[in-house]
Amino acid sequence: MHHPRCQFLIVFIQLVSIISFCHYARRIRGEDNNNTSAVKVDVGVILDLETDVGKVMHISILLALADYHANASRGAIRIVPHIRDSKKDDVEAASAAIYLLKEVQVRAIFGPQMSTQTDFVIDLGNRVKVPIISPATSPSLSVKENPFFIRGALPSASQTKAIAAIIKNYDWREVVVIYEDSPYGTGIVPHLTDALLEISTLVSYRSVISPSSNDDQILRELYKLNTMQTRVFIVHLQPFLASRFFLKSKEAGMMSSGYAWLITDVLTSLLDSIDPSVIESSMQGVLGVKPYVPRSNELHSFTKRWRKRFRQEYPDMDQVELNVFGLWAYDGITALAEAVDQVGATSTKKFKKPDTGENLTDLDALGTSEVGSLLIDSMQNTVLKTGLSGDFRIVDGELQASPFEIVNIVGKGQRTTGFWTERDGISCKLKMNGKTAAKCNNKQLGAIIWPGESTIVPRGWEIPTSGKKLRVGVPVKGGLEQFIKVERDPKTQAVTATGFCADVFKEVIQSLPYAVPYDFIPFPIPDRLNLPDYDDLVLKITSKDYDAVVGDVTILASRSEYVDFTLPFTESGVSAVVPVRDDERRDAWIFLKPLKSELWITTGAFFIFIGFVVWVLEHRVNKEFRGPKRKQVGMIFWFSFSTLVFAHRERVTSNFTRFVLIVWVFVVLVLTSSYTASLTSMLTVQQLQPTITDLNDLIKNGEYVGYQEGSFVKNMLKRMNFDSSKLRNYSTLEKYNDALSKGSINGGVGAIVDELPYLRVFLNKYCRKYILVGPTYKAAGFGFAFPKGSPLVPDFSRAVLKVMEGEFMNNIIQKWFGNETDCPQKEGMAITSDSLTLDSFMGLFLIAGVSACSALLLFFLIFLYQNREILARDNSIGQKLSAIAKAFDKEKVTSTSKSENPDTSESQTDTLSAASEASPEILPNLPLQSPEIRISEGLGASPEAEGFSTTEPGTPVHETTTGTIE
């Protein structure tokens, strides 16, 4: 029998143990309540406590509430957490939410952490009007569509621009996205694809990994990826699946030099949960992005407290490190507590139950919270400047993106290589407030150790390891072999390609910094219409029959819509070659060549017009322009054409006439000078003159035109309105020569229209027979074609530039085309017409015409004014016109005309009359017998002094008027 004291001790120990256990259990559930006088506010918490992330957030929530309650000013309100474990099950999460809303009537719920669980709980929150603060990251959970949902973590879509910036930084054109087959994995794909498209990067393949996949299935998918060209992989997996995936990637040989791996924020933030041996053996050189958490004394102190509390709550677990999800949970609960403080005592109100008389479902029976709307209004725009995670800002219910930290996995841990912000992009340092302190040179990240311990940035693609060679299509057309010639060995059936284009391609391949195996595949282009041409050859790339096309393939806008071309390795353009004329200097009518026909006609018309104007102006006042009608017509032609050589001797008396002739003589001077210069050039300068000078002449004359078989020139000629029936195709230089020699009349062509590289080769061979004529229509030149988005194009373009800048290009041109200066009579320039056109003199003719018409108009106005009494009569219009015509034909007597005839019997009387008419006011009421009036010319005066053709100046004319008045 035991001693009574011992029995009491045993009972006391058991009682203490029971009390301690109950206290411990209440602490686990978060329902410890030391202040019975405080107002209780129930808050639900739903976490997956079987996961490390769930345990991390659990400890952070307990510490956040403890810090809130430790504040003496907040003793009036006590937040009581009711924590439930969802056990990784959507149904358990839903059941826990219903229990918290129905039985406990919580004012808000933090969680769940999984997106699939959160989706249903959000619907409950909207129905009951209870705020749901969830750390779920799926972009499919919309804050805008769910008024009582607040996201307490960054959505996975927020990192896509940071990932795209890294891709752009290294100029990677294609990537492969590897993601988990779950709502967590699929939610980021559309946003990531859009971000990559903005930087012109293509997602070449999407690899979906099921969480239930075994190692063999993962390895099979990796081998498939390894047969593709792309070597840049973006991995969006959760830690457990990611550790298995990278182990198999190492086994597949894909963690070596030349590969680039990027992991998303969740995996990067939770690297501590992955076995260190996996990181050290299979994840070296991987890049990752994660939200940046600034270091602070508060964070350092909190981390110590968190570790201590974690060991207390989970003593049997290995130590787990605090991560950003724990910090977000701490800040989210702190923001909720502040919202509860703002609402105050109102937060204690119970749910408003619906009318029990109605037929209600279980969900309707929950009622609605009267506090939820106040809490959600308070939390939707919250700022915690002293948040442990940094600048914790919730705007319209969405946690705002913070700077992202870019890390490089090296050894057992990670090393920071840079940062990314929405405003500054990639940078190398940040201030504590998240703003850029200093940018990296050229926005480059810091030094990175890539997979395989390489410091060389991966190119982003490789030739597939399956042993497949590049299939290169080459045209076979049986002519112009200087450019491309394809032969097949009859024994081995091996295909070889030679010629200018093939040699350039081979040299470009040699200039690449890596080996590219290839095989030539011939593509026949027959010498017949409506059969495969160069466009069909290029289309073989889109059908994946060829990986590239090499040859004399011109870069065209229409072709670049479905393939990518390298930079051109030749200059190009489209022009025409025509036969050379015989020496025109032996032509009897060469004197007509300097001027175009329309210029001859216009010049002749103006000669006649100016002669007519001069006749009209001089007819009344100049006897040399009077007389029989036949003489007057002859005078019109004689006078105007005599100005061509300045041989006119007739005097002109009208100032209007002098004005017209001054302008016209200047026009004639310019015309004769231009004509003389052009004729001199034709007679003295030795030239190769073409039979035509413009392609439009071919259309006007109905000439046949030749082009190269399979060339795009055929469609170009059709667009220029050439008749299809007038087009003939040829394949060799000899056929070009034969067709041009025959001419259109004899079954040949009047011109060959082709690209300049071919025409130069043709002229180099037949330089004395044909000549190049303008204009030249621009083309981009020859280039190598690849599939759209091919990563080979930039490297090949750089290699093309390198080859063109070297001596090799001159040597290969000399090899295949010879020395173009071997033909001394070939100038190699386009010939245009030497005849002068009307356009060149349109301004002169316009001035002459306006001058003549103006003088004519003024003359008629003065004439009509002087004969206004005729117009004032009451006669008919015909009679008036007849009177006007008679008045015009009547010679007008002037003092000049009288002075020219002093021996006339009536000279004195006429002179007096003329003087009286000219100035009747000078001699008023003078008797006719008294005055003695005499007009005399000064010494040395000449009758030709008033004539336009006077060659020597006369002495001044002095007029003296004397008279005696009695």
Short mmCIF file of N, CA, C and O in Angstrom, two decimals, residues 216-312:
data_model
loop_
_atom_site.label_atom_id
_atom_site.label_comp_id
_atom_site.label_asym_id
_atom_site.label_seq_id
_atom_site.Cartn_x
_atom_site.Cartn_y
_atom_site.Cartn_z
N ASP A 216 9.84 7.28 -65.14
CA ASP A 216 10.00 6.90 -66.55
C ASP A 216 9.25 7.86 -67.47
O ASP A 216 9.75 8.21 -68.55
N GLN A 217 8.08 8.26 -67.06
CA GLN A 217 7.32 9.21 -67.88
C GLN A 217 8.01 10.56 -67.96
O GLN A 217 8.05 11.20 -69.02
N ILE A 218 8.56 10.99 -66.84
CA ILE A 218 9.30 12.26 -66.85
C ILE A 218 10.52 12.15 -67.74
O ILE A 218 10.83 13.06 -68.53
N LEU A 219 11.24 11.05 -67.66
CA LEU A 219 12.44 10.87 -68.46
C LEU A 219 12.11 10.79 -69.94
O LEU A 219 12.84 11.34 -70.78
N ARG A 220 10.99 10.17 -70.28
CA ARG A 220 10.57 10.09 -71.68
C ARG A 220 10.27 11.49 -72.24
O ARG A 220 10.62 11.81 -73.37
N GLU A 221 9.63 12.33 -71.44
CA GLU A 221 9.34 13.69 -71.87
C GLU A 221 10.63 14.50 -72.03
O GLU A 221 10.75 15.31 -72.98
N LEU A 222 11.58 14.29 -71.18
CA LEU A 222 12.86 15.00 -71.28
C LEU A 222 13.63 14.60 -72.53
O LEU A 222 14.24 15.45 -73.20
N TYR A 223 13.60 13.32 -72.87
CA TYR A 223 14.26 12.89 -74.10
C TYR A 223 13.59 13.54 -75.32
O TYR A 223 14.26 13.88 -76.32
N LYS A 224 12.29 13.69 -75.25
CA LYS A 224 11.57 14.36 -76.34
C LYS A 224 12.02 15.82 -76.46
O LYS A 224 12.24 16.32 -77.57
N LEU A 225 12.15 16.49 -75.33
CA LEU A 225 12.61 17.88 -75.35
C LEU A 225 14.03 17.99 -75.89
O LEU A 225 14.38 18.97 -76.55
N ASN A 226 14.82 16.98 -75.63
CA ASN A 226 16.22 17.03 -76.03
C ASN A 226 16.39 16.88 -77.54
O ASN A 226 17.45 17.21 -78.07
N THR A 227 15.37 16.37 -78.22
CA THR A 227 15.45 16.24 -79.67
C THR A 227 15.05 17.52 -80.39
O THR A 227 15.15 17.60 -81.61
N MET A 228 14.60 18.52 -79.65
CA MET A 228 14.20 19.79 -80.25
C MET A 228 15.37 20.76 -80.24
O MET A 228 16.37 20.57 -79.56
N GLN A 229 15.21 21.85 -81.01
CA GLN A 229 16.29 22.84 -81.10
C GLN A 229 16.39 23.71 -79.87
O GLN A 229 17.48 24.08 -79.46
N THR A 230 15.27 24.02 -79.25
CA THR A 230 15.25 25.00 -78.17
C THR A 230 15.99 24.45 -76.94
O THR A 230 15.79 23.30 -76.55
N ARG A 231 16.78 25.34 -76.33
CA ARG A 231 17.55 24.94 -75.15
C ARG A 231 17.28 25.88 -73.96
O ARG A 231 18.05 25.90 -73.00
N VAL A 232 16.19 26.63 -74.02
CA VAL A 232 15.80 27.51 -72.92
C VAL A 232 14.48 26.97 -72.36
O VAL A 232 13.49 26.86 -73.08
N PHE A 233 14.48 26.64 -71.05
CA PHE A 233 13.32 26.01 -70.43
C PHE A 233 12.86 26.85 -69.23
O PHE A 233 13.68 27.21 -68.37
N ILE A 234 11.56 27.13 -69.19
CA ILE A 234 10.94 27.81 -68.05
C ILE A 234 10.13 26.77 -67.29
O ILE A 234 9.21 26.17 -67.85
N VAL A 235 10.47 26.55 -66.01
CA VAL A 235 9.87 25.48 -65.22
C VAL A 235 8.94 26.09 -64.18
O VAL A 235 9.36 26.93 -63.37
N HIS A 236 7.68 25.64 -64.22
CA HIS A 236 6.67 26.11 -63.26
C HIS A 236 6.07 24.89 -62.56
O HIS A 236 4.99 24.42 -62.91
N LEU A 237 6.79 24.36 -61.60
CA LEU A 237 6.40 23.17 -60.86
C LEU A 237 6.48 23.44 -59.37
O LEU A 237 7.24 24.32 -58.93
N GLN A 238 5.74 22.66 -58.60
CA GLN A 238 5.86 22.75 -57.15
C GLN A 238 7.07 21.95 -56.68
O GLN A 238 7.57 21.06 -57.38
N PRO A 239 7.58 22.24 -55.50
CA PRO A 239 8.88 21.70 -55.07
C PRO A 239 9.01 20.18 -55.15
O PRO A 239 10.02 19.67 -55.63
N PHE A 240 8.00 19.43 -54.71
CA PHE A 240 8.14 17.98 -54.70
C PHE A 240 8.31 17.44 -56.11
O PHE A 240 9.19 16.60 -56.38
N LEU A 241 7.47 17.90 -57.05
CA LEU A 241 7.58 17.43 -58.43
C LEU A 241 8.83 17.98 -59.09
O LEU A 241 9.48 17.29 -59.89
N ALA A 242 9.22 19.20 -58.74
CA ALA A 242 10.41 19.82 -59.35
C ALA A 242 11.68 19.06 -58.99
O ALA A 242 12.59 18.92 -59.82
N SER A 243 11.78 18.58 -57.74
CA SER A 243 12.99 17.84 -57.33
C SER A 243 13.15 16.57 -58.15
O SER A 243 14.26 16.23 -58.59
N ARG A 244 12.05 15.85 -58.41
CA ARG A 244 12.12 14.65 -59.24
C ARG A 244 12.45 15.01 -60.68
O ARG A 244 13.24 14.32 -61.35
N PHE A 245 11.87 16.11 -61.15
CA PHE A 245 12.09 16.51 -62.54
C PHE A 245 13.56 16.85 -62.80
O PHE A 245 14.14 16.43 -63.81
N PHE A 246 14.18 17.62 -61.91
CA PHE A 246 15.57 18.01 -62.13
C PHE A 246 16.53 16.84 -61.95
O PHE A 246 17.59 16.80 -62.60
N LEU A 247 16.19 15.89 -61.12
CA LEU A 247 17.01 14.68 -61.02
C LEU A 247 17.04 13.94 -62.35
O LEU A 247 18.09 13.48 -62.80
N LYS A 248 15.89 13.85 -63.00
CA LYS A 248 15.82 13.18 -64.29
C LYS A 248 16.44 14.03 -65.40
O LYS A 248 16.97 13.49 -66.38
N SER A 249 16.37 15.35 -65.27
CA SER A 249 17.03 16.22 -66.24
C SER A 249 18.53 15.99 -66.22
O SER A 249 19.20 15.97 -67.28
N LYS A 250 19.07 15.83 -65.04
CA LYS A 250 20.50 15.53 -64.91
C LYS A 250 20.82 14.19 -65.55
O LYS A 250 21.82 14.05 -66.26
N GLU A 251 19.95 13.22 -65.32
CA GLU A 251 20.16 11.90 -65.89
C GLU A 251 20.08 11.93 -67.41
O GLU A 251 20.78 11.19 -68.10
N ALA A 252 19.22 12.81 -67.97
CA ALA A 252 19.07 12.91 -69.43
C ALA A 252 20.18 13.75 -70.06
O ALA A 252 20.18 13.94 -71.28
N GLY A 253 21.11 14.27 -69.25
CA GLY A 253 22.21 15.06 -69.79
C GLY A 253 21.82 16.47 -70.18
O GLY A 253 22.50 17.11 -70.98
N MET A 254 20.76 16.98 -69.58
CA MET A 254 20.26 18.31 -69.94
C MET A 254 20.64 19.38 -68.93
O MET A 254 20.11 20.50 -68.99
N MET A 255 21.51 19.07 -68.00
CA MET A 255 22.02 20.06 -67.07
C MET A 255 23.48 20.37 -67.38
O MET A 255 24.28 20.65 -66.48
N SER A 256 23.81 20.32 -68.65
CA SER A 256 25.18 20.55 -69.09
C SER A 256 25.26 21.89 -69.82
O SER A 256 24.28 22.63 -69.93
N SER A 257 26.44 22.18 -70.32
CA SER A 257 26.69 23.45 -71.00
C SER A 257 25.80 23.57 -72.24
O SER A 257 25.59 22.60 -72.97
N GLY A 258 25.29 24.78 -72.47
CA GLY A 258 24.42 25.03 -73.62
C GLY A 258 22.95 25.09 -73.27
O GLY A 258 22.14 25.54 -74.08
N TYR A 259 22.59 24.65 -72.06
CA TYR A 259 21.19 24.68 -71.62
C TYR A 259 20.98 25.87 -70.68
O TYR A 259 21.90 26.28 -69.96
N ALA A 260 19.76 26.38 -70.69
CA ALA A 260 19.38 27.46 -69.77
C ALA A 260 18.05 27.08 -69.12
O ALA A 260 17.10 26.72 -69.81
N TRP A 261 18.02 27.16 -67.77
CA TRP A 261 16.83 26.79 -67.01
C TRP A 261 16.40 27.98 -66.15
O TRP A 261 17.22 28.58 -65.47
N LEU A 262 15.10 28.30 -66.19
CA LEU A 262 14.53 29.34 -65.34
C LEU A 262 13.38 28.74 -64.53
O LEU A 262 12.54 28.02 -65.09
N ILE A 263 13.36 28.99 -63.22
CA ILE A 263 12.28 28.50 -62.38
C ILE A 263 11.48 29.69 -61.85
O ILE A 263 12.02 30.79 -61.68
N THR A 264 10.19 29.47 -61.60
CA THR A 264 9.29 30.54 -61.21
C THR A 264 9.36 30.81 -59.72
O THR A 264 10.09 30.15 -58.98
N ASP A 265 8.57 31.80 -59.27
CA ASP A 265 8.75 32.34 -57.92
C ASP A 265 8.44 31.35 -56.80
O ASP A 265 9.15 31.30 -55.80
N VAL A 266 7.39 30.53 -56.94
CA VAL A 266 7.05 29.60 -55.86
C VAL A 266 8.18 28.61 -55.61
O VAL A 266 8.60 28.39 -54.47
N LEU A 267 8.69 28.04 -56.69
CA LEU A 267 9.79 27.08 -56.54
C LEU A 267 11.04 27.76 -56.01
O LEU A 267 11.75 27.20 -55.15
N THR A 268 11.33 28.98 -56.50
CA THR A 268 12.52 29.68 -56.03
C THR A 268 12.38 30.05 -54.55
O THR A 268 13.35 29.93 -53.78
N SER A 269 11.19 30.48 -54.14
CA SER A 269 10.99 30.87 -52.74
C SER A 269 11.03 29.67 -51.80
O SER A 269 11.33 29.83 -50.61
N LEU A 270 10.72 28.49 -52.32
CA LEU A 270 10.65 27.29 -51.47
C LEU A 270 11.81 26.33 -51.73
O LEU A 270 11.70 25.12 -51.49
N LEU A 271 12.93 26.87 -52.21
CA LEU A 271 14.09 26.00 -52.45
C LEU A 271 14.56 25.32 -51.17
O LEU A 271 15.12 24.21 -51.20
N ASP A 272 14.33 25.97 -50.03
CA ASP A 272 14.79 25.37 -48.76
C ASP A 272 14.05 24.07 -48.45
O ASP A 272 14.52 23.27 -47.65
N SER A 273 12.88 23.89 -49.08
CA SER A 273 12.12 22.67 -48.82
C SER A 273 12.59 21.50 -49.68
O SER A 273 12.09 20.39 -49.53
N ILE A 274 13.49 21.76 -50.63
CA ILE A 274 14.03 20.71 -51.49
C ILE A 274 15.29 20.14 -50.86
O ILE A 274 16.09 20.85 -50.25
N ASP A 275 15.48 18.85 -51.03
CA ASP A 275 16.65 18.17 -50.48
C ASP A 275 17.92 18.85 -51.00
O ASP A 275 18.10 19.00 -52.21
N PRO A 276 18.81 19.28 -50.12
CA PRO A 276 20.04 19.96 -50.57
C PRO A 276 20.86 19.13 -51.54
O PRO A 276 21.55 19.68 -52.40
N SER A 277 20.80 17.80 -51.41
CA SER A 277 21.57 16.95 -52.33
C SER A 277 21.05 17.08 -53.76
O SER A 277 21.81 17.01 -54.73
N VAL A 278 19.73 17.27 -53.89
CA VAL A 278 19.15 17.45 -55.22
C VAL A 278 19.61 18.78 -55.81
O VAL A 278 19.98 18.88 -56.98
N ILE A 279 19.62 19.82 -55.00
CA ILE A 279 20.07 21.14 -55.47
C ILE A 279 21.52 21.08 -55.90
O ILE A 279 21.90 21.59 -56.97
N GLU A 280 22.33 20.43 -55.10
CA GLU A 280 23.78 20.41 -55.38
C GLU A 280 24.12 19.54 -56.57
O GLU A 280 25.09 19.83 -57.29
N SER A 281 23.35 18.51 -56.82
CA SER A 281 23.69 17.58 -57.90
C SER A 281 22.98 17.88 -59.21
O SER A 281 23.52 17.62 -60.28
N SER A 282 21.76 18.46 -59.14
CA SER A 282 20.93 18.51 -60.34
C SER A 282 20.36 19.89 -60.67
O SER A 282 19.63 20.01 -61.65
N MET A 283 20.67 20.91 -59.90
CA MET A 283 20.08 22.22 -60.18
C MET A 283 21.13 23.32 -60.28
O MET A 283 20.79 24.51 -60.22
N GLN A 284 22.36 22.96 -60.46
CA GLN A 284 23.42 23.96 -60.56
C GLN A 284 23.30 24.78 -61.84
O GLN A 284 23.10 24.23 -62.92
N GLY A 285 23.40 26.11 -61.69
CA GLY A 285 23.33 27.00 -62.85
C GLY A 285 21.92 27.44 -63.21
O GLY A 285 21.74 28.20 -64.16
N VAL A 286 20.92 27.00 -62.44
CA VAL A 286 19.54 27.39 -62.73
C VAL A 286 19.31 28.83 -62.27
O VAL A 286 19.80 29.25 -61.23
N LEU A 287 18.56 29.60 -63.10
CA LEU A 287 18.14 30.95 -62.72
C LEU A 287 16.73 30.89 -62.14
O LEU A 287 15.91 30.08 -62.58
N GLY A 288 16.46 31.75 -61.16
CA GLY A 288 15.14 31.80 -60.56
C GLY A 288 14.74 33.22 -60.23
O GLY A 288 15.59 34.10 -60.06
N VAL A 289 13.44 33.44 -60.16
CA VAL A 289 12.91 34.74 -59.73
C VAL A 289 12.04 34.52 -58.51
O VAL A 289 11.38 33.49 -58.36
N LYS A 290 12.05 35.49 -57.61
CA LYS A 290 11.21 35.43 -56.42
C LYS A 290 10.98 36.85 -55.92
O LYS A 290 11.78 37.76 -56.20
N PRO A 291 9.88 37.07 -55.19
CA PRO A 291 9.65 38.41 -54.64
C PRO A 291 10.78 38.84 -53.72
O PRO A 291 11.28 38.05 -52.90
N TYR A 292 11.18 40.07 -53.87
CA TYR A 292 12.29 40.58 -53.07
C TYR A 292 11.80 40.96 -51.68
O TYR A 292 10.82 41.70 -51.52
N VAL A 293 12.49 40.45 -50.66
CA VAL A 293 12.19 40.77 -49.26
C VAL A 293 13.37 41.55 -48.70
O VAL A 293 14.47 40.99 -48.55
N PRO A 294 13.21 42.83 -48.40
CA PRO A 294 14.34 43.63 -47.90
C PRO A 294 14.73 43.18 -46.49
O PRO A 294 13.89 42.83 -45.66
N ARG A 295 16.02 43.21 -46.25
CA ARG A 295 16.51 42.86 -44.92
C ARG A 295 16.24 44.03 -43.95
O ARG A 295 16.34 45.18 -44.32
N SER A 296 15.91 43.67 -42.70
CA SER A 296 15.65 44.68 -41.68
C SER A 296 15.87 44.05 -40.32
O SER A 296 15.91 42.82 -40.16
N ASN A 297 16.05 44.92 -39.33
CA ASN A 297 16.22 44.42 -37.96
C ASN A 297 14.97 43.71 -37.48
O ASN A 297 15.04 42.71 -36.75
N GLU A 298 13.80 44.25 -37.87
CA GLU A 298 12.55 43.62 -37.47
C GLU A 298 12.44 42.21 -38.04
O GLU A 298 12.01 41.28 -37.34
N LEU A 299 12.85 42.05 -39.30
CA LEU A 299 12.79 40.72 -39.91
C LEU A 299 13.77 39.78 -39.24
O LEU A 299 13.46 38.60 -38.99
N HIS A 300 14.96 40.26 -38.91
CA HIS A 300 15.95 39.41 -38.25
C HIS A 300 15.44 38.95 -36.88
O HIS A 300 15.56 37.77 -36.52
N SER A 301 14.86 39.88 -36.13
CA SER A 301 14.32 39.53 -34.81
C SER A 301 13.15 38.57 -34.94
O SER A 301 13.03 37.60 -34.17
N PHE A 302 12.28 38.82 -35.92
CA PHE A 302 11.13 37.94 -36.10
C PHE A 302 11.57 36.54 -36.51
O PHE A 302 10.96 35.55 -36.07
N THR A 303 12.58 36.44 -37.34
CA THR A 303 13.06 35.12 -37.77
C THR A 303 13.51 34.29 -36.58
O THR A 303 13.24 33.09 -36.50
N LYS A 304 14.19 34.92 -35.62
CA LYS A 304 14.61 34.19 -34.42
C LYS A 304 13.40 33.72 -33.63
O LYS A 304 13.35 32.57 -33.17
N ARG A 305 12.45 34.58 -33.42
CA ARG A 305 11.23 34.20 -32.68
C ARG A 305 10.48 33.09 -33.41
O ARG A 305 9.95 32.16 -32.79
N TRP A 306 10.42 33.21 -34.74
CA TRP A 306 9.68 32.22 -35.52
C TRP A 306 10.32 30.85 -35.38
O TRP A 306 9.62 29.85 -35.22
N ARG A 307 11.64 30.76 -35.48
CA ARG A 307 12.32 29.47 -35.35
C ARG A 307 12.09 28.85 -33.97
O ARG A 307 11.85 27.65 -33.84
N LYS A 308 12.13 29.68 -32.95
CA LYS A 308 11.90 29.19 -31.59
C LYS A 308 10.49 28.66 -31.44
O LYS A 308 10.28 27.56 -30.89
N ARG A 309 9.51 29.40 -31.97
CA ARG A 309 8.12 28.97 -31.85
C ARG A 309 7.87 27.72 -32.70
O ARG A 309 7.09 26.84 -32.31
N PHE A 310 8.50 27.62 -33.83
CA PHE A 310 8.32 26.45 -34.68
C PHE A 310 8.81 25.20 -33.97
O PHE A 310 8.17 24.14 -34.04
N ARG A 311 9.98 25.29 -33.31
CA ARG A 311 10.49 24.13 -32.58
C ARG A 311 9.56 23.74 -31.44
O ARG A 311 9.44 22.56 -31.09
N GLN A 312 8.88 24.75 -30.87
CA GLN A 312 7.94 24.44 -29.80
C GLN A 312 6.69 23.75 -30.35
O GLN A 312 6.20 22.80 -29.74
#
